[in-house]
CSV table of N, CA and C in Angstrom, one decimal:
chain,number,residue,atom,x,y,z
A,20,MET,N,222.6,152.0,166.3
A,20,MET,CA,221.6,151.1,166.7
A,20,MET,C,220.6,151.1,165.8
A,21,PHE,N,220.0,150.2,165.2
A,21,PHE,CA,219.1,149.9,164.5
A,21,PHE,C,217.6,149.5,165.2
A,22,LEU,N,216.4,150.0,164.7
A,22,LEU,CA,215.2,149.6,165.2
A,22,LEU,C,214.9,148.3,164.8
A,23,SER,N,214.3,147.4,165.6
A,23,SER,CA,213.9,146.1,165.2
A,23,SER,C,212.4,146.3,164.7
A,24,GLN,N,211.6,147.2,165.2
A,24,GLN,CA,210.3,147.6,165.0
A,24,GLN,C,209.9,148.8,164.6
A,25,LYS,N,209.0,148.8,163.5
A,25,LYS,CA,208.8,150.2,162.9
A,25,LYS,C,208.2,151.0,164.1
A,26,THR,N,208.7,152.2,163.9
A,26,THR,CA,208.1,153.2,165.0
A,26,THR,C,206.9,153.9,164.4
A,27,ARG,N,205.8,153.8,164.9
A,27,ARG,CA,204.4,154.3,164.6
A,27,ARG,C,204.3,155.9,164.9
A,28,ILE,N,204.1,156.7,163.8
A,28,ILE,CA,204.2,158.0,164.1
A,28,ILE,C,202.6,158.5,164.7
A,29,PRO,N,202.3,159.2,165.6
A,29,PRO,CA,201.1,159.5,166.0
A,29,PRO,C,200.4,160.7,165.1
A,30,PHE,N,199.1,160.6,164.6
A,30,PHE,CA,198.5,161.7,163.7
A,30,PHE,C,197.5,162.0,164.7
A,31,VAL,N,197.1,163.4,164.3
A,31,VAL,CA,196.2,164.1,165.1
A,31,VAL,C,195.2,164.1,164.0
A,32,PHE,N,194.0,163.8,163.9
A,32,PHE,CA,192.8,163.7,163.0
A,32,PHE,C,191.9,164.7,163.5
A,33,PHE,N,191.3,165.3,162.4
A,33,PHE,CA,190.0,166.4,162.7
A,33,PHE,C,188.9,166.0,161.9
A,34,SER,N,187.7,166.1,162.4
A,34,SER,CA,186.8,166.2,161.4
A,34,SER,C,186.7,167.2,160.5
A,35,GLU,N,185.9,167.3,159.4
A,35,GLU,CA,185.9,168.4,158.4
A,35,GLU,C,185.4,169.7,159.1
A,36,ASP,N,184.4,169.6,160.0
A,36,ASP,CA,184.2,170.8,160.6
A,36,ASP,C,185.3,171.4,161.5
A,37,GLN,N,185.9,170.5,162.3
A,37,GLN,CA,187.0,171.0,163.0
A,37,GLN,C,188.1,171.4,162.3
A,38,ALA,N,188.3,170.7,161.3
A,38,ALA,CA,189.4,171.3,160.2
A,38,ALA,C,189.4,172.7,159.6
A,39,ASN,N,187.9,172.9,159.4
A,39,ASN,CA,187.6,174.2,158.8
A,39,ASN,C,187.8,175.3,159.8
A,40,ALA,N,187.2,174.9,160.9
A,40,ALA,CA,187.3,176.1,162.2
A,40,ALA,C,188.6,176.4,162.4
A,41,PHE,N,189.5,175.2,162.6
A,41,PHE,CA,190.9,175.6,163.2
A,41,PHE,C,191.5,176.4,162.2
A,42,SER,N,191.2,175.8,160.7
A,42,SER,CA,192.3,176.6,159.5
A,42,SER,C,191.7,178.1,159.5
A,43,ASP,N,190.4,178.1,159.7
A,43,ASP,CA,190.2,179.7,159.6
A,43,ASP,C,190.5,180.3,160.8
A,44,SER,N,190.6,179.8,161.8
A,44,SER,CA,191.2,180.8,162.6
A,44,SER,C,192.6,181.1,162.9
A,45,ALA,N,193.3,179.8,162.4
A,45,ALA,CA,194.7,179.9,162.2
A,45,ALA,C,195.3,180.9,161.3
A,46,ARG,N,194.6,180.8,160.3
A,46,ARG,CA,194.8,181.8,159.0
A,46,ARG,C,194.6,183.2,159.5
A,47,ARG,N,193.4,183.4,160.1
A,47,ARG,CA,193.3,184.7,160.2
A,47,ARG,C,194.1,185.4,161.2
A,48,LEU,N,194.7,184.4,162.2
A,48,LEU,CA,195.7,184.8,163.3
A,48,LEU,C,197.1,185.1,162.6
A,49,LEU,N,197.3,184.4,161.2
A,49,LEU,CA,198.5,184.6,160.8
A,49,LEU,C,198.5,186.0,160.2
A,50,THR,N,197.2,186.5,159.9
A,50,THR,CA,197.3,187.9,159.2
A,50,THR,C,197.6,188.8,160.2
A,51,TRP,N,197.6,188.8,161.6
A,51,TRP,CA,197.7,189.3,162.6
A,51,TRP,C,199.2,189.3,162.9
A,52,ALA,N,200.1,188.5,162.3
A,52,ALA,CA,201.4,188.3,162.7
A,52,ALA,C,202.1,189.4,162.8
A,53,GLY,N,203.0,189.9,163.7
A,53,GLY,CA,203.8,190.9,164.0
A,53,GLY,C,204.9,191.0,163.1
A,54,GLU,N,205.9,191.9,163.0
A,54,GLU,CA,207.1,191.8,162.3
A,54,GLU,C,208.3,190.9,163.1
A,55,GLU,N,208.2,190.5,164.4
A,55,GLU,CA,209.0,189.5,164.9
A,55,GLU,C,208.7,188.2,164.5
A,56,TYR,N,207.4,188.0,163.7
A,56,TYR,CA,207.3,186.4,163.3
A,56,TYR,C,207.9,186.1,161.8
A,57,THR,N,208.9,185.2,161.9
A,57,THR,CA,209.8,185.0,160.9
A,57,THR,C,209.0,184.3,159.9
A,58,ASP,N,209.8,184.4,158.8
A,58,ASP,CA,209.0,183.8,157.2
A,58,ASP,C,209.2,182.3,157.7
A,59,CYS,N,210.2,181.6,158.2
A,59,CYS,CA,210.1,180.3,158.2
A,59,CYS,C,209.1,179.8,159.2
A,60,CYS,N,208.9,180.5,160.1
A,60,CYS,CA,207.5,180.3,161.0
A,60,CYS,C,206.4,180.3,160.5
A,61,TYR,N,206.3,181.3,159.7
A,61,TYR,CA,204.9,181.6,158.8
A,61,TYR,C,205.0,180.4,157.8
A,62,LYS,N,205.9,180.2,157.1
A,62,LYS,CA,205.8,179.1,156.1
A,62,LYS,C,205.3,177.7,156.7
A,63,PHE,N,206.0,177.4,157.6
A,63,PHE,CA,205.6,175.8,158.5
A,63,PHE,C,204.3,176.0,158.9
A,64,ALA,N,203.9,177.2,159.5
A,64,ALA,CA,202.4,177.1,159.9
A,64,ALA,C,201.4,177.0,158.9
A,65,ARG,N,201.8,177.7,157.6
A,65,ARG,CA,200.9,177.8,156.7
A,65,ARG,C,200.7,176.3,156.1
A,66,GLU,N,202.1,175.6,156.0
A,66,GLU,CA,202.3,174.2,155.6
A,66,GLU,C,201.3,173.3,156.4
A,67,CYS,N,201.2,173.3,157.6
A,67,CYS,CA,200.9,172.6,158.7
A,67,CYS,C,199.2,172.7,158.4
A,68,ILE,N,198.8,173.8,158.4
A,68,ILE,CA,197.4,174.3,158.2
A,68,ILE,C,196.9,173.6,156.9
A,69,SER,N,197.5,173.7,155.7
A,69,SER,CA,197.1,173.1,154.7
A,69,SER,C,196.9,171.6,154.7
A,70,ARG,N,197.8,171.1,155.3
A,70,ARG,CA,197.7,169.5,155.6
A,70,ARG,C,196.5,169.3,156.5
A,71,ILE,N,196.0,170.0,157.4
A,71,ILE,CA,194.8,169.8,158.2
A,71,ILE,C,193.7,170.2,157.1
A,72,GLU,N,193.8,171.1,156.3
A,72,GLU,CA,192.7,171.0,155.3
A,72,GLU,C,192.4,170.1,154.3
A,73,ALA,N,193.5,169.3,153.9
A,73,ALA,CA,193.7,168.2,152.9
A,73,ALA,C,192.5,167.1,153.3
A,74,PRO,N,192.4,166.3,152.4
A,74,PRO,CA,191.6,165.3,152.6
A,74,PRO,C,192.2,164.3,153.7
A,75,GLY,N,191.5,163.9,154.4
A,75,GLY,CA,192.2,163.1,155.6
A,75,GLY,C,192.1,164.0,156.9
A,76,HIS,N,192.2,165.4,156.8
A,76,HIS,CA,192.4,166.2,157.9
A,76,HIS,C,193.3,165.7,159.0
A,77,LYS,N,194.7,165.5,158.7
A,77,LYS,CA,195.5,165.0,159.7
A,77,LYS,C,196.8,165.8,159.7
A,78,ILE,N,197.4,165.6,160.9
A,78,ILE,CA,198.9,166.3,161.1
A,78,ILE,C,199.6,165.4,161.9
A,79,PRO,N,201.0,165.0,161.9
A,79,PRO,CA,201.6,164.3,162.9
A,79,PRO,C,201.6,165.1,164.1
A,80,LEU,N,201.4,164.2,165.1
A,80,LEU,CA,201.4,164.9,166.5
A,80,LEU,C,202.6,165.9,166.8
A,81,ASP,N,203.7,165.6,166.4
A,81,ASP,CA,204.9,166.5,166.6
A,81,ASP,C,204.6,167.8,165.9
A,82,ASP,N,204.2,167.7,164.9
A,82,ASP,CA,203.8,169.1,164.0
A,82,ASP,C,202.9,169.7,164.7
A,83,ALA,N,201.6,169.2,165.1
A,83,ALA,CA,200.7,169.7,165.8
A,83,ALA,C,201.1,170.5,167.0
A,84,GLU,N,202.1,169.7,167.7
A,84,GLU,CA,202.5,170.6,169.2
A,84,GLU,C,203.3,171.9,168.4
A,85,THR,N,204.3,171.6,167.4
A,85,THR,CA,204.9,172.8,166.9
A,85,THR,C,203.9,173.8,166.7
A,86,LEU,N,203.1,173.4,165.7
A,86,LEU,CA,202.1,174.5,165.2
A,86,LEU,C,201.5,175.3,166.3
A,87,LEU,N,201.2,174.7,167.4
A,87,LEU,CA,200.4,175.3,168.2
A,87,LEU,C,201.4,176.5,169.1
A,88,ALA,N,202.7,175.9,169.3
A,88,ALA,CA,203.7,177.0,169.9
A,88,ALA,C,203.9,177.9,168.6
A,89,LEU,N,203.9,178.0,167.5
A,89,LEU,CA,204.2,178.8,166.4
A,89,LEU,C,202.9,179.7,166.4
A,90,LEU,N,201.8,179.1,166.7
A,90,LEU,CA,200.6,180.2,166.5
A,90,LEU,C,200.6,180.9,167.7
A,91,GLY,N,201.1,180.4,169.0
A,91,GLY,CA,201.1,181.2,170.3
A,91,GLY,C,202.4,182.4,170.2
A,92,HIS,N,203.0,182.1,169.6
A,92,HIS,CA,204.3,183.0,169.4
A,92,HIS,C,203.8,184.2,168.3
A,93,CYS,N,202.8,183.8,167.1
A,93,CYS,CA,202.2,184.9,166.6
A,93,CYS,C,201.0,185.7,167.2
A,94,CYS,N,200.5,185.0,168.1
A,94,CYS,CA,199.7,185.8,169.1
A,94,CYS,C,200.4,186.9,169.8
A,95,LEU,N,201.5,186.4,170.5
A,95,LEU,CA,202.3,187.2,171.3
A,95,LEU,C,203.1,188.4,170.5
A,96,THR,N,203.5,188.1,169.2
A,96,THR,CA,204.2,189.2,168.7
A,96,THR,C,203.3,190.4,167.6
A,97,THR,N,202.0,190.1,167.7
A,97,THR,CA,201.0,190.9,167.1
A,97,THR,C,200.9,192.2,168.0
A,98,ASN,N,200.6,193.1,167.4
A,98,ASN,CA,200.7,194.6,168.0
A,98,ASN,C,199.0,194.7,168.3
A,99,THR,N,198.2,193.9,168.0
A,99,THR,CA,196.8,194.2,168.4
A,99,THR,C,196.4,192.7,168.9
A,100,PRO,N,196.2,193.1,170.3
A,100,PRO,CA,195.9,191.7,171.1
A,100,PRO,C,194.3,191.0,170.8
A,101,GLU,N,193.4,192.2,170.2
A,101,GLU,CA,192.3,191.3,169.8
A,101,GLU,C,192.2,191.9,168.4
A,102,PRO,N,191.6,190.8,167.7
A,102,PRO,CA,191.1,189.6,167.7
A,102,PRO,C,192.2,188.5,167.8
A,103,ALA,N,193.5,188.9,167.7
A,103,ALA,CA,194.7,187.5,167.9
A,103,ALA,C,194.5,186.7,169.2
A,104,HIS,N,194.1,187.5,170.3
A,104,HIS,CA,193.9,186.4,171.4
A,104,HIS,C,192.8,185.7,171.2
A,105,THR,N,191.7,185.9,170.9
A,105,THR,CA,190.4,185.2,170.5
A,105,THR,C,190.6,184.0,169.5
A,106,LEU,N,191.3,184.3,168.2
A,106,LEU,CA,191.7,183.4,167.4
A,106,LEU,C,192.5,182.2,168.0
A,107,TRP,N,193.6,182.8,168.7
A,107,TRP,CA,194.8,181.9,169.6
A,107,TRP,C,194.0,180.9,170.3
A,108,SER,N,193.0,181.4,171.1
A,108,SER,CA,192.1,180.7,172.1
A,108,SER,C,191.2,179.6,171.5
A,109,GLN,N,190.8,180.0,170.2
A,109,GLN,CA,189.9,178.8,169.3
A,109,GLN,C,190.9,177.9,168.8
A,110,CYS,N,192.1,178.2,168.2
A,110,CYS,CA,193.0,177.3,167.9
A,110,CYS,C,193.7,176.3,169.3
A,111,VAL,N,193.6,176.8,170.1
A,111,VAL,CA,194.1,175.9,171.3
A,111,VAL,C,192.9,175.1,171.9
A,112,ARG,N,191.9,175.6,171.8
A,112,ARG,CA,190.9,174.8,172.2
A,112,ARG,C,190.6,173.3,171.2
A,113,ILE,N,190.4,173.8,169.9
A,113,ILE,CA,190.1,172.6,168.9
A,113,ILE,C,191.5,171.7,169.0
A,114,LEU,N,192.5,172.4,168.9
A,114,LEU,CA,193.8,171.4,168.9
A,114,LEU,C,194.0,170.6,170.1
A,115,SER,N,193.9,171.2,171.4
A,115,SER,CA,194.0,170.6,172.7
A,115,SER,C,193.0,169.3,172.5
A,116,GLN,N,191.8,169.5,172.2
A,116,GLN,CA,190.7,168.7,172.2
A,116,GLN,C,191.1,167.5,171.5
A,117,ARG,N,191.6,167.6,170.2
A,117,ARG,CA,192.0,166.6,169.2
A,117,ARG,C,193.3,165.9,169.8
A,118,ILE,N,194.4,166.6,170.4
A,118,ILE,CA,195.3,165.9,171.3
A,118,ILE,C,195.0,164.9,172.2
A,119,CYS,N,193.9,165.5,173.1
A,119,CYS,CA,193.5,164.8,174.1
A,119,CYS,C,192.9,163.6,174.0
A,120,GLU,N,191.9,163.8,172.8
A,120,GLU,CA,191.3,162.5,172.2
A,120,GLU,C,192.4,161.3,171.8
A,121,LEU,N,193.3,162.0,171.2
A,121,LEU,CA,194.4,161.0,170.7
A,121,LEU,C,195.0,160.0,171.8
A,122,THR,N,195.5,161.0,172.8
A,122,THR,CA,196.1,160.3,174.0
A,122,THR,C,195.4,159.2,174.9
A,123,ARG,N,193.8,159.5,174.7
A,123,ARG,CA,193.0,158.7,175.4
A,123,ARG,C,192.9,157.3,174.7
A,124,GLU,N,192.8,157.6,173.4
A,124,GLU,CA,192.8,156.5,172.3
A,124,GLU,C,194.0,155.6,172.6
A,125,ALA,N,195.3,156.2,172.8
A,125,ALA,CA,196.5,155.4,172.8
A,125,ALA,C,196.5,154.7,174.1
A,126,ALA,N,195.8,155.1,175.0
A,126,ALA,CA,196.0,154.6,176.5
A,126,ALA,C,195.1,153.1,176.5
């Protein structure tokens, strides 16, 4: 079956300050990743963070949701609950706010 209309991919946009705060927390959280955190998870997370840092500060919604899950997994696999939990909370707060605003704009 072919789609007659183009499918629009929703993007999550960040201000420069939000992008910097999110990427700082996410990158620091990745430094605490435990041995259970696989290389493919690490690489994808780093790639997504780099896209958020890039000009335009955006990431597809599906990738943002996957990144949030990967960072949560990173937080759970570390042997040091703090500061990993605090960093994870900061990432959740920023990304959740951006996703919430995206869904409000779409309505």
